[in-house]
PDB file of C-alpha atoms and ligand atoms in Angstrom:
ATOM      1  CA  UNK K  32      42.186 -11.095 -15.246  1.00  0.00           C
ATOM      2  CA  UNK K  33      41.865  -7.979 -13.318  1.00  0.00           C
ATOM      3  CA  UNK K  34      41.801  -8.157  -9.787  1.00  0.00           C
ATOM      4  CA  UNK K  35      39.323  -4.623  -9.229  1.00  0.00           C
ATOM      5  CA  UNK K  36      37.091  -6.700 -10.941  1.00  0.00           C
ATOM      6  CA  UNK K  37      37.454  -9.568  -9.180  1.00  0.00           C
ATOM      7  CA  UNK K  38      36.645  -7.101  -5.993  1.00  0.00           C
ATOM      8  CA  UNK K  39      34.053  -5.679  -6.660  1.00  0.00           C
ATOM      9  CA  UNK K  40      32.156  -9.023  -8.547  1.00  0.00           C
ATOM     10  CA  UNK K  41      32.067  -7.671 -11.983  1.00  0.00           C
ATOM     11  CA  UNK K  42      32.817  -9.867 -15.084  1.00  0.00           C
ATOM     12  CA  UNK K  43      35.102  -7.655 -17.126  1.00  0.00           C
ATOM     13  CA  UNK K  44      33.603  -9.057 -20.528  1.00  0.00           C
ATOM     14  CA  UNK K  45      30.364  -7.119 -19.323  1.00  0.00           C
ATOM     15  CA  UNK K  46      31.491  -4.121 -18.825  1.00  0.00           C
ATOM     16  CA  UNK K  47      30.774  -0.644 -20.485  1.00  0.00           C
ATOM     17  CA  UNK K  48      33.821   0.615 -22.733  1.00  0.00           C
ATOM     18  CA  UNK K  49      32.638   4.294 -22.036  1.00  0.00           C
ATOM     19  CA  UNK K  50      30.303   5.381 -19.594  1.00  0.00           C
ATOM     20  CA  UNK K  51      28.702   9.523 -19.660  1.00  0.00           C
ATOM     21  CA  UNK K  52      27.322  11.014 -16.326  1.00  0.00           C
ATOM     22  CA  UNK K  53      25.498  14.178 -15.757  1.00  0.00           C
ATOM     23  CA  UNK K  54      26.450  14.621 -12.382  1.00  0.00           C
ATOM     24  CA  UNK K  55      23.480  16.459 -10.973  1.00  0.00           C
ATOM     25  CA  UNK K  56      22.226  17.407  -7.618  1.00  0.00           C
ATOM     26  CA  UNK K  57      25.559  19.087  -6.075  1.00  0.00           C
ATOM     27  CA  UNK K  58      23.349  22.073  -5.084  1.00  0.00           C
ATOM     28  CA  UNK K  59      20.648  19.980  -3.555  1.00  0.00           C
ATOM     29  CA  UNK K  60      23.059  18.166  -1.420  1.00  0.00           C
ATOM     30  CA  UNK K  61      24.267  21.905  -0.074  1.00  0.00           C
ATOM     31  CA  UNK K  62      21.104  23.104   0.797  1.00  0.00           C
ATOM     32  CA  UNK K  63      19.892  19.755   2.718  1.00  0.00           C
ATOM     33  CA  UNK K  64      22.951  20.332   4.837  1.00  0.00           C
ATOM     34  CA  UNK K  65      22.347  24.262   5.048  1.00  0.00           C
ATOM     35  CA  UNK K  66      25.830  24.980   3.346  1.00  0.00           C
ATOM     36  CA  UNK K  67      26.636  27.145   0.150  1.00  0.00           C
ATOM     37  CA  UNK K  68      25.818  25.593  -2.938  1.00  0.00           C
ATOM     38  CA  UNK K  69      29.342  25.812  -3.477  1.00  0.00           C
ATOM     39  CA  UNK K  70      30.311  23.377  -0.932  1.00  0.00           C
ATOM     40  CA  UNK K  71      28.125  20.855  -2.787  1.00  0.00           C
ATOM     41  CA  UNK K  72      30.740  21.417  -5.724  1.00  0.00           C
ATOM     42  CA  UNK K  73      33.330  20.647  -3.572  1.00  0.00           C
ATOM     43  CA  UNK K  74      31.980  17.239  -2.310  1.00  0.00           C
ATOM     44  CA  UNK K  75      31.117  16.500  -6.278  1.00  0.00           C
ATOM     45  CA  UNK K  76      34.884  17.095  -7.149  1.00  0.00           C
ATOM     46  CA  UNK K  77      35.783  14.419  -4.901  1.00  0.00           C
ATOM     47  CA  UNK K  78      33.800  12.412  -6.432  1.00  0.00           C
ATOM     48  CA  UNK K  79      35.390  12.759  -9.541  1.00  0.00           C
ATOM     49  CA  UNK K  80      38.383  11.587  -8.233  1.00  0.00           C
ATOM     50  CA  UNK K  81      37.216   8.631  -6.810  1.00  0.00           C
ATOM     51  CA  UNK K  82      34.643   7.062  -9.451  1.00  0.00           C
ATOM     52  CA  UNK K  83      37.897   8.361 -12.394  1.00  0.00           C
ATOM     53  CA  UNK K  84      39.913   6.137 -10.385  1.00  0.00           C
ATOM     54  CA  UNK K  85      37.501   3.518 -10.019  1.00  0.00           C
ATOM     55  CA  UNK K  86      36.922   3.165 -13.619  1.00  0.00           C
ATOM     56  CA  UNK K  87      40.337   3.290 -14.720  1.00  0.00           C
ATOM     57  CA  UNK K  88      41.723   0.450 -12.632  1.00  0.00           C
ATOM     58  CA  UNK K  89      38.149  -1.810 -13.911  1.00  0.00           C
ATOM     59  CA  UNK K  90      39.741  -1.115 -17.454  1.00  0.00           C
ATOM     60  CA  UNK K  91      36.389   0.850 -18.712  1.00  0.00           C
ATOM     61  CA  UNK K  92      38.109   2.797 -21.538  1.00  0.00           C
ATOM     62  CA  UNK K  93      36.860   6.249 -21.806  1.00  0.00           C
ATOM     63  CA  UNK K  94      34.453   7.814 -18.629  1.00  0.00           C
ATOM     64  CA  UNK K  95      32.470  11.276 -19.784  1.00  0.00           C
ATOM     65  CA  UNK K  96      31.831  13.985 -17.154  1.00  0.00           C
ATOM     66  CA  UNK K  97      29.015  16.981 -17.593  1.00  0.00           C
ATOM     67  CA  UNK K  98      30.968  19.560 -15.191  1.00  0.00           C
ATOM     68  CA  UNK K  99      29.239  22.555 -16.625  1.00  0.00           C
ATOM     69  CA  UNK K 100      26.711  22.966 -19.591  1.00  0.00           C
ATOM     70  CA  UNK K 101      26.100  25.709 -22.098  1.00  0.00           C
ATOM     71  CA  UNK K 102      23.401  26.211 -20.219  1.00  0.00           C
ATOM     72  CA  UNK K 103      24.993  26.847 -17.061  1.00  0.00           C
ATOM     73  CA  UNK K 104      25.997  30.229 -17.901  1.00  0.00           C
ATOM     74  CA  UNK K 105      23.034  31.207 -16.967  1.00  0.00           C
ATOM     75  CA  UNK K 106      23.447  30.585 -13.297  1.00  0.00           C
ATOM     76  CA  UNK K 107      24.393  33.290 -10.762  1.00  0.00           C
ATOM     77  CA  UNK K 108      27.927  34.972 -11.567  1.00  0.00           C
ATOM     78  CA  UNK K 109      29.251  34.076  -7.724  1.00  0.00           C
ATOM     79  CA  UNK K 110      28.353  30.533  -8.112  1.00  0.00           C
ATOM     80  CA  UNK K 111      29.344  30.552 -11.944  1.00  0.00           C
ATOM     81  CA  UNK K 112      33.127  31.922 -10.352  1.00  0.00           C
ATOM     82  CA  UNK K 113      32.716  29.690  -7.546  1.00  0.00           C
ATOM     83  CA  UNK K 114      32.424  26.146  -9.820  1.00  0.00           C
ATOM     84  CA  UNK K 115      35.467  27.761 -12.191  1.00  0.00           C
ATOM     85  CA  UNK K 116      37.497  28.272  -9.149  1.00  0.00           C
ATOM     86  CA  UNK K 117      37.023  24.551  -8.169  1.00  0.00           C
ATOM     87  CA  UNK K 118      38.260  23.463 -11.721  1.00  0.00           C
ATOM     88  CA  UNK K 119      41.165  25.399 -11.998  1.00  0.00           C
ATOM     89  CA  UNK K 120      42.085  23.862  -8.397  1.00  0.00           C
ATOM     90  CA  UNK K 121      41.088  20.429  -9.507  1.00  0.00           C
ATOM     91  CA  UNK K 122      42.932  20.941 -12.634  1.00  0.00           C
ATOM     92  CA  UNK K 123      46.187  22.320 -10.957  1.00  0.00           C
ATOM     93  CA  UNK K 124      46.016  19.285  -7.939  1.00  0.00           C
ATOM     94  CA  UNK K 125      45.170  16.511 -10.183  1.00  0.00           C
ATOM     95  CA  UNK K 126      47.778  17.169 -12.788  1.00  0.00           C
ATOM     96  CA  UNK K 127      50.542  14.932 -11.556  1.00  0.00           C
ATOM     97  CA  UNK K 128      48.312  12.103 -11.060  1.00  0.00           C
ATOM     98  CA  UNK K 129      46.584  12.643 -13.991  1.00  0.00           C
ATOM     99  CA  UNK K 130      49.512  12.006 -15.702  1.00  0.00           C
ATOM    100  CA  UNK K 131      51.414   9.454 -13.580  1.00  0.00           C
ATOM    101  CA  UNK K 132      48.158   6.987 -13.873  1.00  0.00           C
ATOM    102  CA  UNK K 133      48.199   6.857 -17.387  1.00  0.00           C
ATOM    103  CA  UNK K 134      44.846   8.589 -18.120  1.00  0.00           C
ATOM    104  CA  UNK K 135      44.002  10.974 -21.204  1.00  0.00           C
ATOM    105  CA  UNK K 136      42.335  13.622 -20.487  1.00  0.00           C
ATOM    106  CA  UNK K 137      40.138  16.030 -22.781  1.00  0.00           C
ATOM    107  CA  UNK K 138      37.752  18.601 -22.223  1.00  0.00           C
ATOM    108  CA  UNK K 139      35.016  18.434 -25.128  1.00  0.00           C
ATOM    109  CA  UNK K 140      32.667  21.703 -25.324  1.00  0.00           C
ATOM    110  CA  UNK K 141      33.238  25.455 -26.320  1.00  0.00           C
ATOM    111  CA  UNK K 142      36.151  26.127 -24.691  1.00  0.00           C
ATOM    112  CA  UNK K 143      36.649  29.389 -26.177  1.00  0.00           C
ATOM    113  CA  UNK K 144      33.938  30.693 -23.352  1.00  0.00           C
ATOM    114  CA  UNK K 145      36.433  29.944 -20.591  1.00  0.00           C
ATOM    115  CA  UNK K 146      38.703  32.006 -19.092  1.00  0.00           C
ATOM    116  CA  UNK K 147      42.608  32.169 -20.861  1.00  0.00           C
ATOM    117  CA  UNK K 148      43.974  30.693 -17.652  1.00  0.00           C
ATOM    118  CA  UNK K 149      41.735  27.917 -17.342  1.00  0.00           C
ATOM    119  CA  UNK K 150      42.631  26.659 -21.072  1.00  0.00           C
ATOM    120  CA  UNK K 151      45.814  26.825 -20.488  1.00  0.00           C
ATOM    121  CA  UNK K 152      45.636  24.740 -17.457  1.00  0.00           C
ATOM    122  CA  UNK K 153      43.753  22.332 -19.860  1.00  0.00           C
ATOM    123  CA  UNK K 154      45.717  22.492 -22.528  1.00  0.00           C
ATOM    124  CA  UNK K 155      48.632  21.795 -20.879  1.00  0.00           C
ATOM    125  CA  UNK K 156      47.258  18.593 -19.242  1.00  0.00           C
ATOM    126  CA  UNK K 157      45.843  17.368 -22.545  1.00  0.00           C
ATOM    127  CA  UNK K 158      49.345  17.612 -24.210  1.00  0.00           C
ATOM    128  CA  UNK K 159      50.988  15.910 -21.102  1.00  0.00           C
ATOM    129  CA  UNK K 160      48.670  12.936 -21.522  1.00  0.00           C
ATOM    130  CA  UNK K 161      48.523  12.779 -24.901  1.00  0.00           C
ATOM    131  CA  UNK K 162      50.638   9.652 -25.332  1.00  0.00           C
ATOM    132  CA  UNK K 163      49.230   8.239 -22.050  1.00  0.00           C
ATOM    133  CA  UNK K 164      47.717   4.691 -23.143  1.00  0.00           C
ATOM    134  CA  UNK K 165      44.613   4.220 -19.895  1.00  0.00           C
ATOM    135  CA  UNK K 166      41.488   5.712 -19.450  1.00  0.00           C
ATOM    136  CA  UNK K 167      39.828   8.594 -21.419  1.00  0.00           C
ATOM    137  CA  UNK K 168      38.700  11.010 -19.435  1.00  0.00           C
ATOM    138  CA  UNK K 169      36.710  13.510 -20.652  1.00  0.00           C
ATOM    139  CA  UNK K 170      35.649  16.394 -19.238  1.00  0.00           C
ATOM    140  CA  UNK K 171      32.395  17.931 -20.972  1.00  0.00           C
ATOM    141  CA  UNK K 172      32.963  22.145 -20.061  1.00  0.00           C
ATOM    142  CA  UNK K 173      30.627  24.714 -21.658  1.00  0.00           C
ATOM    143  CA  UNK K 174      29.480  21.713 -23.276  1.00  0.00           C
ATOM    144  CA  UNK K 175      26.186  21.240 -25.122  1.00  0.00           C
ATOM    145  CA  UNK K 176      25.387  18.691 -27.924  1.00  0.00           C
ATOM    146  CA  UNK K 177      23.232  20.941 -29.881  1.00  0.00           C
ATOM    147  CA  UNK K 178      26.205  22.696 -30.483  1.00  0.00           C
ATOM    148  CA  UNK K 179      28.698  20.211 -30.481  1.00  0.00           C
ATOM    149  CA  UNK K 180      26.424  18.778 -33.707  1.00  0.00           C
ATOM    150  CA  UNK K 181      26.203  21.980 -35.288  1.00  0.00           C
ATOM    151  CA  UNK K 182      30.242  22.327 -34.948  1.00  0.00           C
ATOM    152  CA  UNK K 183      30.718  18.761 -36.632  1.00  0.00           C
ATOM    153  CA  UNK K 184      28.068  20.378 -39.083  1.00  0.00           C
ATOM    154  CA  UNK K 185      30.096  23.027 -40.408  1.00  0.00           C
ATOM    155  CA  UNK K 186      33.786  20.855 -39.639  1.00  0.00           C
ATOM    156  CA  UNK K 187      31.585  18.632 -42.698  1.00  0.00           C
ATOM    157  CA  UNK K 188      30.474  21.199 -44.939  1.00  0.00           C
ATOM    158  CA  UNK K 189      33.879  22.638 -44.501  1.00  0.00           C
ATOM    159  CA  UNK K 190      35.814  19.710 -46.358  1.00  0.00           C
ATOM    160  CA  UNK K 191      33.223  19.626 -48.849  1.00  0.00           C
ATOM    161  CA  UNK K 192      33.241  22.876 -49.906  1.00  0.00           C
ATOM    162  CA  UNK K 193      37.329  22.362 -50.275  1.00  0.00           C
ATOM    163  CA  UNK K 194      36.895  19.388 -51.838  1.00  0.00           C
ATOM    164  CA  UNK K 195      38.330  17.175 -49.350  1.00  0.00           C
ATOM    165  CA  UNK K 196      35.077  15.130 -49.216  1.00  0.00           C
ATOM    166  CA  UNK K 197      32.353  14.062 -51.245  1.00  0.00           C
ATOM    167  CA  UNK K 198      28.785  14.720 -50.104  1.00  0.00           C
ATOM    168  CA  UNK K 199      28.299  10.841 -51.060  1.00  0.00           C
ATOM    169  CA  UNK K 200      30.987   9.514 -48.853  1.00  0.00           C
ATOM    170  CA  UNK K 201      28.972  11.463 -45.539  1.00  0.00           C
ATOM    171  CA  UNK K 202      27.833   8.529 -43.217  1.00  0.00           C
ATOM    172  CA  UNK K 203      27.838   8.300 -39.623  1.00  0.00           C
ATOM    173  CA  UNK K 204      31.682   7.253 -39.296  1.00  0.00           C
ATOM    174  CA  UNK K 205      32.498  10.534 -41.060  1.00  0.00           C
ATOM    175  CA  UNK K 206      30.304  12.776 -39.066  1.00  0.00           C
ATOM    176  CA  UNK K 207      31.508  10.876 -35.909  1.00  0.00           C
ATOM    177  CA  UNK K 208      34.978  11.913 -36.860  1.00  0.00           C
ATOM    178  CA  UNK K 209      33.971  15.688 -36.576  1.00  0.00           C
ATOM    179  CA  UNK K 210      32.582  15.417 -33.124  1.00  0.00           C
ATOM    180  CA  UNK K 211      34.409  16.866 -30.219  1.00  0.00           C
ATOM    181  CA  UNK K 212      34.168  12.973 -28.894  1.00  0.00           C
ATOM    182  CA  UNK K 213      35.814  11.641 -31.932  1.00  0.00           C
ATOM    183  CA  UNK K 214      38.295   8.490 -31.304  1.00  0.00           C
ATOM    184  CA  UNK K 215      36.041   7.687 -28.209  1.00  0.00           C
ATOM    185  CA  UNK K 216      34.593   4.135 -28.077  1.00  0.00           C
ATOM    186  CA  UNK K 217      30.874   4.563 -28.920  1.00  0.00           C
ATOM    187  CA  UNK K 218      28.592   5.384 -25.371  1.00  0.00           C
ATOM    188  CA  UNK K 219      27.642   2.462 -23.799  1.00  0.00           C
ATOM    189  CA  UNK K 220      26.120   3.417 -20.493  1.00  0.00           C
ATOM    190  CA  UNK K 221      24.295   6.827 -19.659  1.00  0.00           C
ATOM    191  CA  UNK K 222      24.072   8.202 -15.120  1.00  0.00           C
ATOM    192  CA  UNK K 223      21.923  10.705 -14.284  1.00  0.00           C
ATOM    193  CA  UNK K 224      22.100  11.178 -10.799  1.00  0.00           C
ATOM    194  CA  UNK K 225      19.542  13.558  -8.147  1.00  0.00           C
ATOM    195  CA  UNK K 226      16.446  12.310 -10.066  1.00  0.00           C
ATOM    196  CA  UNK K 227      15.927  14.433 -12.704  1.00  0.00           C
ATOM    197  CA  UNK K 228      14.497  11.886 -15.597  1.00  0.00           C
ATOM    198  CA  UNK K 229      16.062  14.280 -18.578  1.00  0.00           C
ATOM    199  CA  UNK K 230      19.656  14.644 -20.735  1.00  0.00           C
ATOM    200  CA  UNK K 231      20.088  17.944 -20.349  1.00  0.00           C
ATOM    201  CA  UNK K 232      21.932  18.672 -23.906  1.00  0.00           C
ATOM    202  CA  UNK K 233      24.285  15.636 -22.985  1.00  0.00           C
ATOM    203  CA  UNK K 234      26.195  13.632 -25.951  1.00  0.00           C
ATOM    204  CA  UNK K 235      22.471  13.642 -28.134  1.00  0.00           C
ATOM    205  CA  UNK K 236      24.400  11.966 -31.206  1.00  0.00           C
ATOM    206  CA  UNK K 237      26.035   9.642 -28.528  1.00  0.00           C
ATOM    207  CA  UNK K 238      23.488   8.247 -26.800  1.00  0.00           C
ATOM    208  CA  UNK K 239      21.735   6.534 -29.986  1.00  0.00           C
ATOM    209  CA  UNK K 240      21.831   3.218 -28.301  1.00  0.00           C
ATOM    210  CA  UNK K 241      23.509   4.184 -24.994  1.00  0.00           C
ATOM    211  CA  UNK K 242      21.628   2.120 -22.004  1.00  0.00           C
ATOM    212  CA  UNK K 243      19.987   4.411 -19.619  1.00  0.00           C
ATOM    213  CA  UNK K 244      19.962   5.086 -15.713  1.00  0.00           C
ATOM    214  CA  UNK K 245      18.894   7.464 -13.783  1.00  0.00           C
ATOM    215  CA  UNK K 246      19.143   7.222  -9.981  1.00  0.00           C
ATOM    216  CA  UNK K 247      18.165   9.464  -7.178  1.00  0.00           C
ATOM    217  CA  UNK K 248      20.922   9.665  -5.843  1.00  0.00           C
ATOM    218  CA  UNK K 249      22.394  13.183  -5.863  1.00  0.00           C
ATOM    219  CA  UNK K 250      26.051  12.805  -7.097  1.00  0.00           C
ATOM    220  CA  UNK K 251      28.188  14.442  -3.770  1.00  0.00           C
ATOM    221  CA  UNK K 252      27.052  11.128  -2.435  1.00  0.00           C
ATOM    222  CA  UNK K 253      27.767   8.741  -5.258  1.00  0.00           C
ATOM    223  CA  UNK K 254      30.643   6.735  -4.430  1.00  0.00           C
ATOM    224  CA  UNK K 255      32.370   3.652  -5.910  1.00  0.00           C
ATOM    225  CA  UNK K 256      29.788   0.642  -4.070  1.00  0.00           C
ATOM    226  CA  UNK K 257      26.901   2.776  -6.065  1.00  0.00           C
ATOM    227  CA  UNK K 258      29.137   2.688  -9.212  1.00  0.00           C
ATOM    228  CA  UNK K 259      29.427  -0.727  -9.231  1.00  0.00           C
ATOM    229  CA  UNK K 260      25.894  -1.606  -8.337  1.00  0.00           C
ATOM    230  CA  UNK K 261      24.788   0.514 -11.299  1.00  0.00           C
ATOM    231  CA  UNK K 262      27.875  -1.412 -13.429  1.00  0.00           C
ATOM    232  CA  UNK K 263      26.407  -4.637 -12.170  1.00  0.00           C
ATOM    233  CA  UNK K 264      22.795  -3.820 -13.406  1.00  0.00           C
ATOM    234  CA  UNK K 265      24.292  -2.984 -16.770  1.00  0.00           C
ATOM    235  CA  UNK K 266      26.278  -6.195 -17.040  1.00  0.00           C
ATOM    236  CA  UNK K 267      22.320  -7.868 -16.735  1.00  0.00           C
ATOM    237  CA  UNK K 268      21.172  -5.665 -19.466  1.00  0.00           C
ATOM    238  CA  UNK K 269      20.268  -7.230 -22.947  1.00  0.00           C
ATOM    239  CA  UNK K 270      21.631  -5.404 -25.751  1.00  0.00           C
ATOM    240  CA  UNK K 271      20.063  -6.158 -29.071  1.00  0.00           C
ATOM    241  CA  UNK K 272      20.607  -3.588 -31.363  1.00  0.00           C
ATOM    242  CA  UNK K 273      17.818  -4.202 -33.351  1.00  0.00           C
ATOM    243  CA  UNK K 274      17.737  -7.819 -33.435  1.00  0.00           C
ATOM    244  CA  UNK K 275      16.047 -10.794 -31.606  1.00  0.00           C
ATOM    245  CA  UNK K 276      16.883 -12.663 -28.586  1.00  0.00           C
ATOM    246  CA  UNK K 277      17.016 -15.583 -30.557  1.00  0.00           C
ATOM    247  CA  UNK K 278      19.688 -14.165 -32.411  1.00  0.00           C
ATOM    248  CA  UNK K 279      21.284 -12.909 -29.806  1.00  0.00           C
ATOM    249  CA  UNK K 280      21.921 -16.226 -28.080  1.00  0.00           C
ATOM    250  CA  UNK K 281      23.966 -17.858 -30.932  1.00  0.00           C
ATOM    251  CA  UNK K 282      25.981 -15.122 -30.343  1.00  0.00           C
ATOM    252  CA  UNK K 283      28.654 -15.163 -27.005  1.00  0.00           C
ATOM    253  CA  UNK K 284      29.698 -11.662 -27.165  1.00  0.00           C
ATOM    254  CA  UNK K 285      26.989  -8.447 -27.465  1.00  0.00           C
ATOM    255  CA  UNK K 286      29.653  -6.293 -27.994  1.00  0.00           C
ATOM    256  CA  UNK K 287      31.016  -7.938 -31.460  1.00  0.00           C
ATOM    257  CA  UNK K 288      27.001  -7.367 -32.503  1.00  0.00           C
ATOM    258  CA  UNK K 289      26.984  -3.580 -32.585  1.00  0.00           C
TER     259      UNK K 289
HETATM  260  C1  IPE P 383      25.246  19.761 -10.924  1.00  0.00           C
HETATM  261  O1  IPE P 383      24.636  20.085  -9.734  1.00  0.00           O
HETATM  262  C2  IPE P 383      26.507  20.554 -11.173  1.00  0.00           C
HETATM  263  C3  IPE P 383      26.376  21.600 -12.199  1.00  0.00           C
HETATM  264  C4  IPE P 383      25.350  21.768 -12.978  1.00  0.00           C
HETATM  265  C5  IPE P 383      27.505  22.488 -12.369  1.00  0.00           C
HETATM  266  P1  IPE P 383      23.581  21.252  -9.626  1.00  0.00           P
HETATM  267  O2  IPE P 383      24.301  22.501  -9.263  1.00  0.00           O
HETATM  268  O3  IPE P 383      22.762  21.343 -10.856  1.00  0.00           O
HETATM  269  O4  IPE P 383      22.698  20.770  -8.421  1.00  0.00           O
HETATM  270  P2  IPE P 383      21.128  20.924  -8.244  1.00  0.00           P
HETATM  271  O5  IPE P 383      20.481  20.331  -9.449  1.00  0.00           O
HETATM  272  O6  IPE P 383      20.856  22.389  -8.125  1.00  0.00           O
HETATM  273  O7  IPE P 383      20.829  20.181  -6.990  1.00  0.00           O
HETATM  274  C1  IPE P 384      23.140  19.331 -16.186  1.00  0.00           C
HETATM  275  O1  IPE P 384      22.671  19.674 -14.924  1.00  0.00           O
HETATM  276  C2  IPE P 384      24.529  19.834 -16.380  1.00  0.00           C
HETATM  277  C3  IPE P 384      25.541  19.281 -15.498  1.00  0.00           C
HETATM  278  C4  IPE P 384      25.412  18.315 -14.648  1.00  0.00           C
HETATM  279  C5  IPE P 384      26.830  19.890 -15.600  1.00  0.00           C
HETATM  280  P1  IPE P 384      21.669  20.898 -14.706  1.00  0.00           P
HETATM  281  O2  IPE P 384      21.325  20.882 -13.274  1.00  0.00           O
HETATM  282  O3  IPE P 384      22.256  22.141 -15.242  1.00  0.00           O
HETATM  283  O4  IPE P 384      20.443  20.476 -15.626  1.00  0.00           O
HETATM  284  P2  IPE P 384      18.973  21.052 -15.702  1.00  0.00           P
HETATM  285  O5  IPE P 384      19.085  22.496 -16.035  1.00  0.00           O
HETATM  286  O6  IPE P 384      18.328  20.851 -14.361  1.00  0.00           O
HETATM  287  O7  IPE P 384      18.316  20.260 -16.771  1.00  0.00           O
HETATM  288 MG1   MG P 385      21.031  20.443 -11.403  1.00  0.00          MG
END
């Protein structure tokens, strides 16, 4: 039994095993309050902390974060500086408990966009958790799934072309293998907080049969009770995978269905 479930009143057999969130809204948050947008990044990092935490003493197994897309690039160059600040700060604090609560971390996305410090802060962290055995947490950083596809794309054609693979033997294990979230149990639950009723280039291949919610809640103010209300409406969800209720029923378990 685990006694964080017990807590918070969730039944541990109805849990996600990995959860994605686009955490959205940080600069909305700023503005109500008449700060920088940048301050709203600040109060989102927190967050981090505390819903990582959360979900690695439930027992969810791997937790995906959208920090920054592909897209986000685009933005201003001060605020662009301002959110890579934060990371290599979160990076640099976080680091000892990281590792000393047993999580694995991994940044998925182009990484070859950030700055030579700021991989090496990751790096580092993802070779001192490597053999950790809790949570996966995965940090999605110039991160878009377009691209993430299209990598896994050529990753395929690659081992064909040296003969490592046989255009036959290509199913959706194999191509799963060649995405940045490979080794990750499949998505189970998909946040969007602050409204916005779209994915934004999140985990595309992913989110095949991922259940959905989006909340208006903008995420500098999404803290563990909201977590676990949102856990709680997923533990109510049916999952059928394509088959009836009916069949469903003579079954205990949804998750031995998938
Ligand atoms: C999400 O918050 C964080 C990032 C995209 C880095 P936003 O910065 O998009 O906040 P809003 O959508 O402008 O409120
Ligand atoms: C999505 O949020 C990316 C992250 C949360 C990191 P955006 O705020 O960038 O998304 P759009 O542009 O409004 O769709
Ligand atoms: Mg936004």
């Amino acid at each position: 039994m685990n006694s964080y479930c017990d807590k918070w009143n969730l039944n541990p057999l109805k849990l996600p095993r990995h959860v994605g969130i686009v955490m959205d809204g940080n600069g909305r948050w700023a503005t109500k309050r008449m700060l920088p947008r940048i301050s709203g990044h600040h109060k989102g990092v927190e967050r981090v902390q505390e819903i990582t935490e959360l979900c690695g003493n439930l027992g969810i197994e791997a937790l995906t974060l959208f920090a920054f897309s592909d897209e986000n690039w685009r933005r201003p160059e001060d605020e662009v500086g301002g959110i890579m600040g934060l990371l290599r700060w979160y990076i640099r604090k976080e680091h000892k408990r990281i590792v000393e609560k047993n999580v694995q971390f991994r940044v998925i996305g182009d990484r070859a966009k950030l700055s030579p410090d700021i991989i090496g802060l990751i790096e580092n962290l993802e070779k001192n958790t490597e053999k950790n055995t809790g949570l996966h947490l995965c940090v999605a950083l110039s991160y878009g799934a377009q691209r993430e596809i299209l990598r896994a794309v050529h990753k395929v054609i690659n081992k064909v072309q040296n003969s490592e693979l046989n255009i036959d033997e290509i199913d959706e294990k194999i191509f799963e293998d060649s995405l940045d979230t490979q080794g990750l149990p499949p998505l189970d639950m998909f946040i969007r907080t602050s409204g916005e009723l779209r994915v934004s280039n999140f985990l595309l291949w992913q989110l095949a049969y991922a259940e959905l919610f989006f909340d208006n809640i903008l995420w500098p103010d999404f803290d563990s009770l909201k977590m676990v209300e949102l856990l709680q409406m997923y533990s109510l969800r049916e999952r059928r995978f394509g088959r009836t209720s009916e069949q469903l029923a003579e079954k205990t378990l949804n998750m031995a269905l998938r």
